[in-house]
Coordinates of C-alpha atoms in Angstrom, one line a residue:
M1 CA 32.5 -4.3 6.0
K2 CA 32.1 -0.6 6.8
T3 CA 29.3 1.6 5.3
T4 CA 31.8 3.6 3.2
E5 CA 33.3 0.4 1.6
I6 CA 29.9 -1.1 0.8
K7 CA 28.7 2.2 -0.7
E8 CA 31.8 2.4 -3.0
Q9 CA 31.2 -1.2 -4.2
V10 CA 27.5 -0.5 -4.8
V11 CA 28.2 2.7 -6.8
S12 CA 31.0 1.0 -8.7
G13 CA 28.7 -1.8 -9.9
K14 CA 30.1 -4.7 -8.0
Y15 CA 26.6 -5.8 -6.9
D16 CA 24.7 -5.0 -10.1
A17 CA 24.0 -8.6 -11.0
L18 CA 22.8 -9.3 -7.4
I19 CA 20.5 -6.2 -7.5
E20 CA 19.0 -7.1 -10.9
D21 CA 18.4 -10.7 -9.6
L22 CA 16.8 -9.4 -6.4
Y23 CA 14.4 -6.9 -8.1
A24 CA 13.9 -8.8 -11.4
D25 CA 13.8 -5.6 -13.4
P26 CA 16.9 -4.2 -15.1
S27 CA 15.3 -0.8 -15.5
L28 CA 15.3 -0.4 -11.7
L29 CA 19.1 -0.9 -11.4
D30 CA 20.1 2.8 -11.3
Y31 CA 17.3 3.7 -8.9
Q32 CA 18.1 0.8 -6.5
K33 CA 21.8 1.6 -6.5
Q34 CA 21.0 5.2 -5.6
R35 CA 18.6 4.0 -3.0
Y36 CA 21.1 1.7 -1.3
A37 CA 23.8 4.3 -1.5
A38 CA 21.5 6.9 0.1
A39 CA 20.5 4.4 2.9
L40 CA 24.2 3.7 3.7
D41 CA 24.9 7.4 3.8
K42 CA 21.9 7.9 6.1
Y43 CA 23.1 5.1 8.5
Q44 CA 26.5 6.7 8.6
T45 CA 25.1 10.1 9.4
L46 CA 23.0 8.6 12.2
F47 CA 25.3 6.1 13.7
G48 CA 28.8 6.4 12.2
D49 CA 31.0 4.4 9.8
D50 CA 30.3 1.0 11.4
E51 CA 30.7 -2.6 10.2
V52 CA 27.2 -3.3 8.8
S53 CA 25.0 -5.9 7.2
I54 CA 22.1 -5.2 4.8
Y55 CA 18.7 -7.0 5.0
S56 CA 15.6 -6.9 2.8
A57 CA 12.0 -7.8 3.1
A58 CA 9.5 -7.4 0.3
G59 CA 5.9 -6.3 0.2
R60 CA 3.3 -8.6 -1.1
S61 CA 0.2 -8.6 -3.3
E62 CA -2.6 -11.1 -2.7
I63 CA -3.6 -12.7 -6.0
S64 CA -6.4 -15.0 -4.8
G65 CA -7.7 -16.0 -1.4
N66 CA -9.4 -12.9 -0.1
H67 CA -9.9 -13.3 3.7
T68 CA -9.3 -17.1 3.7
D69 CA -6.1 -17.3 5.8
H70 CA -7.7 -16.6 9.1
Q71 CA -10.1 -19.6 8.5
H72 CA -7.1 -21.8 7.8
G73 CA -7.7 -21.7 4.1
C74 CA -5.6 -21.4 1.0
V75 CA -4.0 -18.3 -0.5
L76 CA -2.1 -17.4 -3.7
A77 CA 0.2 -14.5 -3.1
G78 CA 3.3 -12.9 -4.4
S79 CA 6.1 -10.7 -3.1
I80 CA 6.7 -7.6 -5.2
N81 CA 9.8 -5.6 -6.1
L82 CA 9.0 -2.9 -3.6
D83 CA 10.8 -3.7 -0.3
A84 CA 12.1 -2.6 3.0
I85 CA 15.9 -2.5 3.3
G86 CA 17.8 -2.3 6.6
I87 CA 21.4 -1.2 7.2
V88 CA 22.3 -2.9 10.5
S89 CA 25.0 -3.2 13.1
K90 CA 25.1 -5.1 16.4
Q91 CA 25.0 -3.5 19.8
D92 CA 24.3 -4.7 23.3
H93 CA 20.9 -5.0 25.0
V94 CA 19.0 -2.3 23.0
I95 CA 17.3 -2.2 19.6
K96 CA 17.4 1.3 18.0
V97 CA 15.6 1.7 14.7
I98 CA 15.1 4.8 12.6
S99 CA 12.6 3.9 9.8
D100 CA 12.8 6.5 7.0
D101 CA 12.0 9.7 9.1
F102 CA 10.4 7.9 12.0
D103 CA 12.7 8.0 15.1
I104 CA 11.4 4.8 16.8
K105 CA 11.9 4.7 20.6
P106 CA 14.7 2.3 21.8
I107 CA 13.6 -1.2 22.8
D108 CA 15.3 -2.5 26.0
L109 CA 15.7 -6.2 25.7
N110 CA 15.4 -6.6 29.4
D111 CA 11.7 -5.4 29.1
L112 CA 9.8 -7.2 26.4
D113 CA 6.4 -7.3 28.0
K114 CA 3.4 -5.9 26.1
K115 CA 2.8 -2.2 26.6
E116 CA -0.8 -0.9 26.4
D117 CA 0.5 2.6 25.5
E118 CA 2.4 1.1 22.5
L119 CA -0.7 -0.3 20.7
G120 CA -0.6 0.6 17.1
T121 CA 3.0 1.7 17.1
S122 CA 6.3 0.5 15.5
E123 CA 7.7 0.0 18.9
A124 CA 5.0 -2.6 19.6
L125 CA 5.9 -4.5 16.4
I126 CA 9.6 -4.7 17.3
R127 CA 8.9 -5.6 20.9
G128 CA 6.4 -8.3 19.9
V129 CA 8.7 -9.9 17.3
V130 CA 11.7 -10.1 19.6
S131 CA 9.6 -11.3 22.6
K132 CA 8.1 -14.2 20.6
L133 CA 11.5 -15.2 19.1
K134 CA 12.9 -15.3 22.6
E135 CA 9.9 -17.3 23.9
L136 CA 10.5 -19.8 21.0
G137 CA 14.1 -20.4 22.3
Y138 CA 16.0 -18.4 19.6
N139 CA 18.9 -16.1 20.4
V140 CA 18.0 -12.4 20.5
G141 CA 20.2 -9.3 20.9
G142 CA 20.5 -5.6 20.3
F143 CA 21.2 -3.8 17.1
K144 CA 20.9 -0.3 15.6
A145 CA 19.4 0.1 12.1
F146 CA 18.3 2.5 9.5
I147 CA 15.3 1.0 7.6
T148 CA 13.9 2.5 4.5
S149 CA 10.8 1.2 2.7
D150 CA 9.2 1.8 -0.7
V151 CA 6.4 -0.6 0.1
L152 CA 3.4 1.7 -0.3
M153 CA 1.5 2.4 2.9
G154 CA -2.2 1.9 2.9
A155 CA -2.1 0.3 -0.5
G156 CA -2.9 -3.3 0.3
L157 CA 0.8 -4.3 -0.1
S158 CA 1.5 -5.1 3.6
S159 CA 4.0 -2.5 4.6
S160 CA 3.6 -3.6 8.3
A161 CA 4.3 -7.3 7.4
A162 CA 7.4 -6.2 5.5
F163 CA 8.5 -4.3 8.6
E164 CA 7.9 -7.3 10.9
S165 CA 9.7 -9.6 8.5
I166 CA 12.8 -7.5 8.3
I167 CA 13.0 -7.2 12.1
G168 CA 12.7 -11.0 12.4
T169 CA 15.3 -11.5 9.6
I170 CA 17.7 -9.1 11.2
I171 CA 17.6 -11.1 14.5
D172 CA 17.9 -14.3 12.5
G173 CA 21.0 -13.0 10.7
L174 CA 22.8 -11.4 13.6
Y175 CA 22.2 -14.0 16.3
N176 CA 20.9 -17.2 14.7
D177 CA 23.1 -17.8 11.6
M178 CA 20.0 -17.5 9.3
K179 CA 18.7 -20.8 10.7
I180 CA 15.1 -19.6 11.5
D181 CA 12.8 -20.8 8.8
M182 CA 10.9 -18.1 7.0
V183 CA 7.5 -19.5 8.0
T184 CA 8.4 -19.2 11.7
I185 CA 9.4 -15.5 11.0
A186 CA 6.0 -15.0 9.4
K187 CA 4.2 -16.5 12.4
V188 CA 6.2 -14.4 14.8
G189 CA 5.2 -11.3 12.7
Q190 CA 1.6 -12.3 12.9
Y191 CA 1.8 -12.7 16.7
A192 CA 3.4 -9.2 17.0
E193 CA 0.7 -7.6 15.0
N194 CA -2.2 -9.4 16.7
V195 CA -1.0 -9.3 20.3
Y196 CA 1.4 -6.3 20.7
F197 CA 0.2 -4.0 17.9
G198 CA -3.5 -4.8 18.5
K199 CA -4.7 -5.5 14.9
P200 CA -6.4 -8.7 13.9
C201 CA -4.8 -10.3 10.9
G202 CA -4.2 -13.7 9.3
L203 CA -0.9 -15.2 8.4
M204 CA -0.9 -14.6 4.6
D205 CA 0.7 -11.2 4.6
Q206 CA 3.6 -12.3 6.7
C207 CA 4.2 -15.5 4.8
A208 CA 4.2 -13.8 1.4
C209 CA 6.6 -11.1 2.6
A210 CA 8.9 -13.5 4.4
V211 CA 9.1 -16.4 1.9
G212 CA 9.0 -14.3 -1.3
G213 CA 8.2 -15.1 -4.9
L214 CA 4.8 -16.3 -6.2
I215 CA 3.6 -18.9 -3.7
S216 CA 0.5 -20.9 -2.7
I217 CA 0.0 -21.3 1.0
D218 CA -2.3 -23.9 2.7
F219 CA -3.0 -22.9 6.3
K220 CA -4.9 -26.0 7.2
D221 CA -2.3 -26.7 9.9
T222 CA -1.3 -23.2 11.0
S223 CA 1.6 -24.6 13.0
N224 CA 3.1 -26.0 9.8
P225 CA 1.5 -24.2 6.7
I226 CA 2.3 -25.8 3.4
V227 CA 4.1 -23.3 1.2
N228 CA 4.8 -24.1 -2.5
S229 CA 6.4 -21.9 -5.1
V230 CA 4.5 -21.3 -8.3
N231 CA 7.1 -21.1 -11.1
V232 CA 5.3 -18.9 -13.6
D233 CA 6.8 -16.1 -15.7
F234 CA 4.1 -13.4 -15.7
S235 CA 5.9 -11.3 -18.3
K236 CA 5.1 -13.7 -21.1
Y237 CA 1.4 -13.0 -20.7
D238 CA 1.8 -9.4 -21.8
H239 CA -0.2 -8.1 -18.8
S240 CA 0.6 -5.6 -16.0
L241 CA -0.6 -5.8 -12.4
C242 CA -2.0 -2.4 -11.6
I243 CA -2.7 -1.2 -8.0
V244 CA -5.2 1.7 -8.0
D245 CA -5.7 3.9 -5.0
T246 CA -9.3 4.8 -4.8
K247 CA -8.7 7.2 -1.9
G248 CA -10.3 6.7 1.4
S249 CA -9.0 6.3 4.9
H250 CA -8.4 3.0 6.8
A251 CA -9.0 4.8 10.0
D252 CA -11.8 3.5 12.2
L253 CA -12.0 0.2 10.2
T254 CA -10.6 -2.1 12.8
D255 CA -14.1 -3.3 13.7
A256 CA -15.0 -3.8 10.1
Y257 CA -11.9 -6.0 9.5
G258 CA -12.5 -7.8 12.8
A259 CA -16.1 -8.7 11.9
V260 CA -15.0 -10.8 8.9
P261 CA -13.2 -13.6 10.8
Q262 CA -15.6 -13.2 13.8
E263 CA -18.7 -13.8 11.6
M264 CA -17.1 -16.7 9.7
K265 CA -16.2 -18.3 13.1
E266 CA -19.9 -17.9 14.2
V267 CA -20.8 -20.2 11.3
A268 CA -18.0 -22.6 12.2
H269 CA -19.1 -22.7 15.8
Y270 CA -22.6 -23.8 14.8
F271 CA -21.0 -27.0 13.6
G272 CA -18.9 -27.3 16.7
K273 CA -15.7 -26.2 14.8
E274 CA -13.3 -23.4 15.4
V275 CA -12.8 -22.3 11.8
L276 CA -14.6 -22.8 8.5
R277 CA -11.8 -25.0 7.0
E278 CA -12.9 -27.7 9.5
V279 CA -16.6 -27.5 8.4
D280 CA -17.8 -30.0 5.7
E281 CA -19.0 -27.8 2.8
D282 CA -21.9 -30.0 1.8
E283 CA -23.1 -30.0 5.5
F284 CA -22.9 -26.2 5.5
Y285 CA -25.1 -25.9 2.5
A286 CA -27.6 -28.4 3.8
N287 CA -28.0 -26.3 7.0
I288 CA -28.4 -22.8 5.6
A289 CA -32.0 -22.5 6.7
N290 CA -31.1 -23.6 10.2
L291 CA -28.2 -21.2 10.3
R292 CA -30.4 -18.3 9.4
T293 CA -32.7 -19.1 12.3
T294 CA -29.9 -19.7 14.8
L295 CA -27.5 -16.9 13.9
N296 CA -29.9 -14.3 12.7
N297 CA -27.1 -13.0 10.6
D298 CA -27.4 -13.5 6.8
R299 CA -24.1 -11.7 6.2
A300 CA -22.2 -14.3 8.2
I301 CA -23.7 -17.0 6.0
L302 CA -22.8 -15.1 2.8
R303 CA -19.2 -14.7 4.1
A304 CA -19.0 -18.4 4.7
I305 CA -20.2 -19.0 1.1
H306 CA -17.4 -16.7 0.0
F307 CA -14.9 -18.7 2.0
F308 CA -15.8 -22.1 0.5
N309 CA -15.8 -20.8 -3.1
E310 CA -12.7 -18.7 -2.7
N311 CA -10.8 -21.5 -1.0
N312 CA -11.5 -23.9 -3.9
R313 CA -10.7 -21.1 -6.4
V314 CA -7.1 -20.8 -5.1
N315 CA -6.1 -24.3 -6.2
T316 CA -7.8 -23.8 -9.5
C317 CA -5.9 -20.6 -10.1
V318 CA -2.6 -22.5 -9.5
E319 CA -3.6 -25.2 -11.9
R320 CA -4.5 -22.8 -14.6
L321 CA -1.2 -20.9 -14.2
N322 CA 0.8 -24.2 -14.3
N323 CA -1.2 -25.1 -17.4
D324 CA -0.4 -21.8 -19.1
D325 CA -4.1 -20.9 -19.2
F326 CA -3.8 -17.2 -18.4
E327 CA -7.3 -16.3 -19.8
G328 CA -8.8 -19.0 -17.5
F329 CA -6.7 -17.5 -14.6
K330 CA -8.1 -14.0 -15.3
A331 CA -11.7 -15.4 -15.3
L332 CA -11.0 -16.8 -11.8
I333 CA -9.7 -13.4 -10.7
Q334 CA -12.9 -11.8 -11.8
E335 CA -14.9 -14.5 -10.0
S336 CA -12.9 -13.7 -6.9
G337 CA -13.7 -10.0 -7.1
N338 CA -17.4 -10.7 -7.6
S339 CA -17.4 -13.0 -4.6
S340 CA -15.7 -10.4 -2.4
Y341 CA -18.2 -7.8 -3.5
K342 CA -21.4 -9.8 -3.2
F343 CA -20.7 -12.4 -0.5
L344 CA -17.7 -11.2 1.6
Q345 CA -18.9 -7.6 1.4
N346 CA -15.6 -5.9 2.1
V347 CA -15.8 -3.1 -0.5
Y348 CA -17.2 -0.6 1.9
A349 CA -18.0 -0.3 5.6
D350 CA -21.7 -0.6 6.5
F351 CA -21.5 2.3 9.0
D352 CA -20.2 4.6 6.2
Y353 CA -22.3 3.4 3.3
K354 CA -22.4 6.9 1.7
N355 CA -18.6 6.7 1.0
Q356 CA -18.0 3.8 -1.5
A357 CA -14.7 4.8 -3.2
V358 CA -13.7 1.1 -3.7
S359 CA -17.1 0.2 -5.2
L360 CA -16.9 3.2 -7.6
G361 CA -13.3 2.3 -8.5
L362 CA -14.4 -1.3 -9.4
A363 CA -17.4 -0.1 -11.3
M364 CA -15.3 2.4 -13.3
S365 CA -12.6 -0.2 -13.9
E366 CA -15.0 -2.7 -15.3
M367 CA -16.5 -0.1 -17.7
I368 CA -13.0 1.0 -18.8
L369 CA -11.3 -2.3 -19.1
K370 CA -14.1 -4.3 -20.9
D371 CA -12.2 -7.2 -22.5
H372 CA -8.8 -5.7 -21.8
G373 CA -8.4 -6.8 -18.2
V374 CA -10.0 -7.8 -14.9
C375 CA -10.2 -6.2 -11.5
R376 CA -11.0 -7.1 -7.9
V377 CA -10.8 -5.6 -4.4
H378 CA -7.3 -5.9 -3.1
G379 CA -6.1 -6.8 0.4
G380 CA -8.3 -6.4 3.4
G381 CA -10.7 -4.1 1.5
F382 CA -13.3 -1.5 2.8
A383 CA -11.1 1.4 1.7
G384 CA -7.9 2.1 -0.3
T385 CA -6.8 0.0 -3.2
I386 CA -8.1 -2.2 -6.0
Q387 CA -6.1 -4.6 -8.2
A388 CA -6.3 -5.0 -11.9
F389 CA -4.6 -7.3 -14.4
V390 CA -4.4 -5.1 -17.6
E391 CA -3.1 -5.9 -21.1
N392 CA 0.2 -4.0 -21.5
G393 CA -1.1 -2.2 -24.5
Y394 CA -4.1 -0.9 -22.6
V395 CA -2.4 0.3 -19.4
E396 CA -2.1 3.9 -20.5
T397 CA -5.7 4.0 -21.6
Y398 CA -6.8 2.5 -18.3
K399 CA -4.7 5.1 -16.4
E400 CA -6.1 8.0 -18.3
E401 CA -9.7 6.8 -18.0
I402 CA -9.5 6.0 -14.3
E403 CA -8.0 9.4 -13.5
K404 CA -10.6 11.9 -14.5
V405 CA -10.3 15.5 -13.4
I406 CA -12.3 18.7 -13.5
L407 CA -10.5 22.0 -14.0
V408 CA -11.5 25.0 -11.8
A409 CA -10.6 28.7 -12.2
V410 CA -11.5 32.0 -10.8
S411 CA -11.7 35.0 -13.2
L412 CA -11.2 38.3 -11.5
D413 CA -11.8 40.7 -14.4
D414 CA -14.4 39.1 -16.7
S415 CA -11.8 38.6 -19.5
N416 CA -11.1 35.6 -21.6
D417 CA -7.8 35.0 -19.8
A418 CA -9.3 32.3 -17.5
D419 CA -10.5 30.3 -20.5
E420 CA -7.1 30.5 -22.1
S421 CA -5.4 29.6 -18.9
L422 CA -7.6 26.5 -18.5
D423 CA -6.7 25.5 -22.1
E424 CA -3.1 25.5 -21.1
L425 CA -3.9 23.7 -17.8
E426 CA -5.7 21.0 -19.7
E427 CA -2.6 20.4 -21.8
L428 CA -0.6 20.1 -18.6
V429 CA -3.1 17.6 -17.1
N430 CA -3.1 15.5 -20.3
T431 CA 0.7 15.5 -20.2
A432 CA 0.6 14.2 -16.6
G433 CA -1.5 11.3 -17.8
A434 CA -5.1 12.2 -16.8
Q435 CA -8.3 13.0 -18.6
V436 CA -10.1 16.2 -18.3
V437 CA -13.9 15.6 -18.1
G438 CA -15.1 19.1 -17.2
R439 CA -14.2 22.6 -16.4
T440 CA -15.8 25.5 -14.6
I441 CA -15.0 29.2 -14.1
Q442 CA -16.4 31.5 -11.5
N443 CA -16.3 35.3 -11.8
R444 CA -15.4 36.9 -8.5
E445 CA -13.8 40.0 -7.2
A446 CA -11.4 37.9 -5.2
V447 CA -10.7 34.2 -4.6
H448 CA -12.6 32.7 -1.6
P449 CA -10.1 32.5 1.2
G450 CA -11.5 29.2 2.5
T451 CA -12.6 27.3 -0.6
Y452 CA -11.0 29.1 -3.6
V453 CA -14.5 29.4 -5.2
G454 CA -17.7 30.4 -3.5
K455 CA -20.2 28.2 -1.7
G456 CA -22.6 28.0 -4.6
K457 CA -19.8 26.9 -7.0
V458 CA -18.7 24.2 -4.5
E459 CA -22.2 22.8 -4.7
E460 CA -22.1 22.9 -8.5
L461 CA -18.7 21.1 -8.3
K462 CA -20.3 18.3 -6.2
D463 CA -22.9 17.8 -8.9
L464 CA -20.3 17.9 -11.7
I465 CA -18.2 15.4 -9.9
W466 CA -21.1 13.1 -9.6
E467 CA -22.2 13.5 -13.3
T468 CA -18.7 12.9 -14.7
Q469 CA -17.4 10.4 -12.1
A470 CA -14.4 12.6 -11.7
T471 CA -11.7 11.5 -9.2
A472 CA -10.0 14.9 -8.7
I473 CA -10.1 18.6 -9.3
V474 CA -7.2 20.8 -10.4
C475 CA -7.4 24.5 -9.6
D476 CA -5.7 27.0 -11.9
D477 CA -4.1 29.0 -9.0
E478 CA -1.9 28.0 -6.1
L479 CA -4.0 26.9 -3.2
T480 CA -3.5 27.7 0.5
P481 CA -3.4 24.9 3.1
A482 CA -6.9 25.9 4.3
Q483 CA -8.2 25.8 0.7
Y484 CA -6.8 22.3 0.1
K485 CA -8.3 21.0 3.3
N486 CA -11.7 22.6 2.9
L487 CA -12.1 21.6 -0.7
E488 CA -11.1 17.9 0.1
D489 CA -13.5 17.9 3.0
E490 CA -16.4 19.3 0.9
L491 CA -15.8 17.3 -2.3
N492 CA -14.3 14.1 -1.1
V493 CA -11.9 13.9 -4.1
K494 CA -8.3 14.6 -4.6
V495 CA -7.5 18.3 -4.9
M496 CA -4.5 19.7 -6.8
D497 CA -3.3 23.0 -8.2
R498 CA -1.3 24.0 -11.3
T499 CA 2.0 24.0 -9.5
L500 CA 1.6 20.4 -8.2
I501 CA 0.7 19.3 -11.8
I502 CA 3.9 20.9 -13.2
L503 CA 6.0 19.3 -10.5
D504 CA 4.4 15.9 -11.2
I505 CA 5.3 16.2 -14.9
F506 CA 8.9 17.0 -14.0
A507 CA 8.9 14.0 -11.6
G508 CA 7.8 11.7 -14.3
R509 CA 10.5 12.9 -16.7
A510 CA 13.5 13.2 -14.4
K511 CA 16.1 10.7 -15.5
T512 CA 19.4 11.4 -13.7
A513 CA 19.9 10.8 -10.0
E514 CA 20.5 14.5 -9.5
G515 CA 17.5 15.5 -11.5
K516 CA 15.2 13.2 -9.5
I517 CA 16.6 14.6 -6.2
Q518 CA 16.1 18.2 -7.4
V519 CA 12.5 17.4 -8.4
E520 CA 11.8 15.8 -5.0
L521 CA 13.3 18.8 -3.3
A522 CA 10.9 21.0 -5.2
Q523 CA 7.9 18.8 -4.3
L524 CA 8.8 18.6 -0.7
R525 CA 9.3 22.4 -0.4
Y526 CA 5.9 23.0 -2.0
R527 CA 4.1 20.4 0.0
S528 CA 5.8 21.5 3.3
S529 CA 4.3 25.0 2.9
R530 CA 0.8 23.4 2.4
L531 CA 1.1 20.6 4.8
I532 CA -2.0 21.4 6.9
G533 CA -4.3 21.1 3.9
M534 CA -2.8 18.1 2.2
K535 CA -4.1 15.3 4.3
N536 CA -3.2 12.4 2.1
L537 CA 0.4 12.7 1.3
S538 CA 1.0 9.0 1.3
R539 CA -1.3 8.2 -1.6
Q540 CA 1.3 6.5 -3.6
G541 CA 0.3 5.1 -6.9
G542 CA -2.8 7.3 -6.7
G543 CA -2.2 9.0 -10.0
I544 CA -1.2 12.5 -11.0
G545 CA 0.0 14.9 -8.3
T546 CA 1.3 12.0 -6.1
R547 CA 4.3 10.6 -7.8
G548 CA 7.9 11.4 -7.2
P549 CA 11.2 9.8 -8.3
G550 CA 11.9 7.3 -5.6
E551 CA 9.4 9.1 -3.4
K552 CA 8.8 7.5 0.0
K553 CA 5.9 8.0 2.3
L554 CA 5.7 11.7 3.3
E555 CA 4.8 11.9 6.9
V556 CA 2.4 14.7 7.9
D557 CA 4.9 16.7 9.9
R558 CA 6.9 19.7 8.8
R559 CA 9.9 18.7 10.9
L560 CA 10.2 15.4 9.1
I561 CA 9.9 17.0 5.7
R562 CA 12.6 19.5 6.6
D563 CA 14.8 16.5 7.6
R564 CA 14.3 14.9 4.2
I565 CA 15.1 18.3 2.5
S566 CA 18.3 18.5 4.4
Q567 CA 19.2 14.9 3.4
L568 CA 18.5 15.6 -0.3
K569 CA 20.6 18.8 -0.2
A570 CA 23.5 16.8 1.2
E571 CA 23.1 14.3 -1.6
V572 CA 23.1 17.0 -4.2
K573 CA 26.2 18.5 -2.7
D574 CA 28.0 15.1 -2.8
M575 CA 27.2 14.9 -6.5
E576 CA 28.7 18.3 -7.3

């Protein structure tokens, strides 16, 4: 069926039941219909009105089993209703993919060897997936695709695994009649990420993305992992799963990630085994004194302790869910988080101990939640996101408390106007869903061109941020790109201004498709003019100033934002 025909059927509601079933949330129906229609339009703009197929691969959230998969352990994980979708058509010998605004270089199927200059790229993932499928004896062939993803990048939700899964699923659908089992597709994705992309990872992410639903996975035999569905309706427990972005870059963390499996294997090798799953737990504990002497690495031993406890915890989590014991399940989630913090030690990188955003996020969450929820480090750890199960009635309180901001203004004439203006700004910030924990005004003849306020006030802000545990500042005037960048570098918190807060409020309240597009246009135009300074545009789910209606990752490149603006303008014109 051609793109125009499918779009007409999507818009007319023919696939409403299918979409509701796929995303398990009726409130997302309008958004997903708009999203699929826009993806079909984008494909047609790029490649023409072809006969196409549509594929999907979901992101995942690890529930229990933190860093157990690479030791052939057990994991409890679930796919989420954020996914990558692909509009796809066959072509000969070449794979051409445009992923959102990334124009990925074509992959010639006559050359599937690993390329050193492709390490860390989307090209490497595609080439690795296709190469492995071909090696396994499956049919491979060319295609052209537009892929769009709302799996949050850098949020512990496995955006790369979703991408690998959708590439494997496309090859399966176009050339293998959907006969490749999803565990094989998961293993192919892991191979592509480990070998071609150059990033160490286990198999959990790919399995959860490929198989879908809430699943327990036992990796004791990695060639044939045991995957079981856990049929539990989370909605009846009146809790929400919240993913909180604590800010912090994943750059330069490859060694920290790689040290976890490496050190666990050092312990396994002491017993003549390759991985910890093969080691007898009682024998391990009986030999801790000898391990300390031989390895001279207490952290490796602590990480092994985490593995044994966490691996056992997964099966207990499944039992408690099957027995409808959600409070018992929450207790295990808290235990898992404590183990990751104390034994696994993946909440911050030892070479950057002064920056512990995840640690602070967990500490603040525990103080805020009290008996209303539990939290743990999420995904690989070291930076980025944490996970919290929160009572539905307490979610707004948690959100307000975890997002604490300081208001900053410059007064140019010693009048009371700055105070009144900050009163108004505080109302705006409260409306956006955050809590104001402090304010400061500096009297100056002019705003500082580099940091908005002067050097002395910047130092005062550092102290105020520490005292109040603030996670962001909001300046009362529009900031320049240089001011954004310099303030974030100095303060190490999110920096926003009045205009960004106002746009965020509009984003949260836009209801119609046209309204959402118009708000995103305004956000993109504003961010584009300040692109140099806003170094964390992809902080999705990170609180106020970062949300947008259906907003995808915003690549740090003016040309890409201009492309998105052009696309949105065309969509608005179609609606008129």
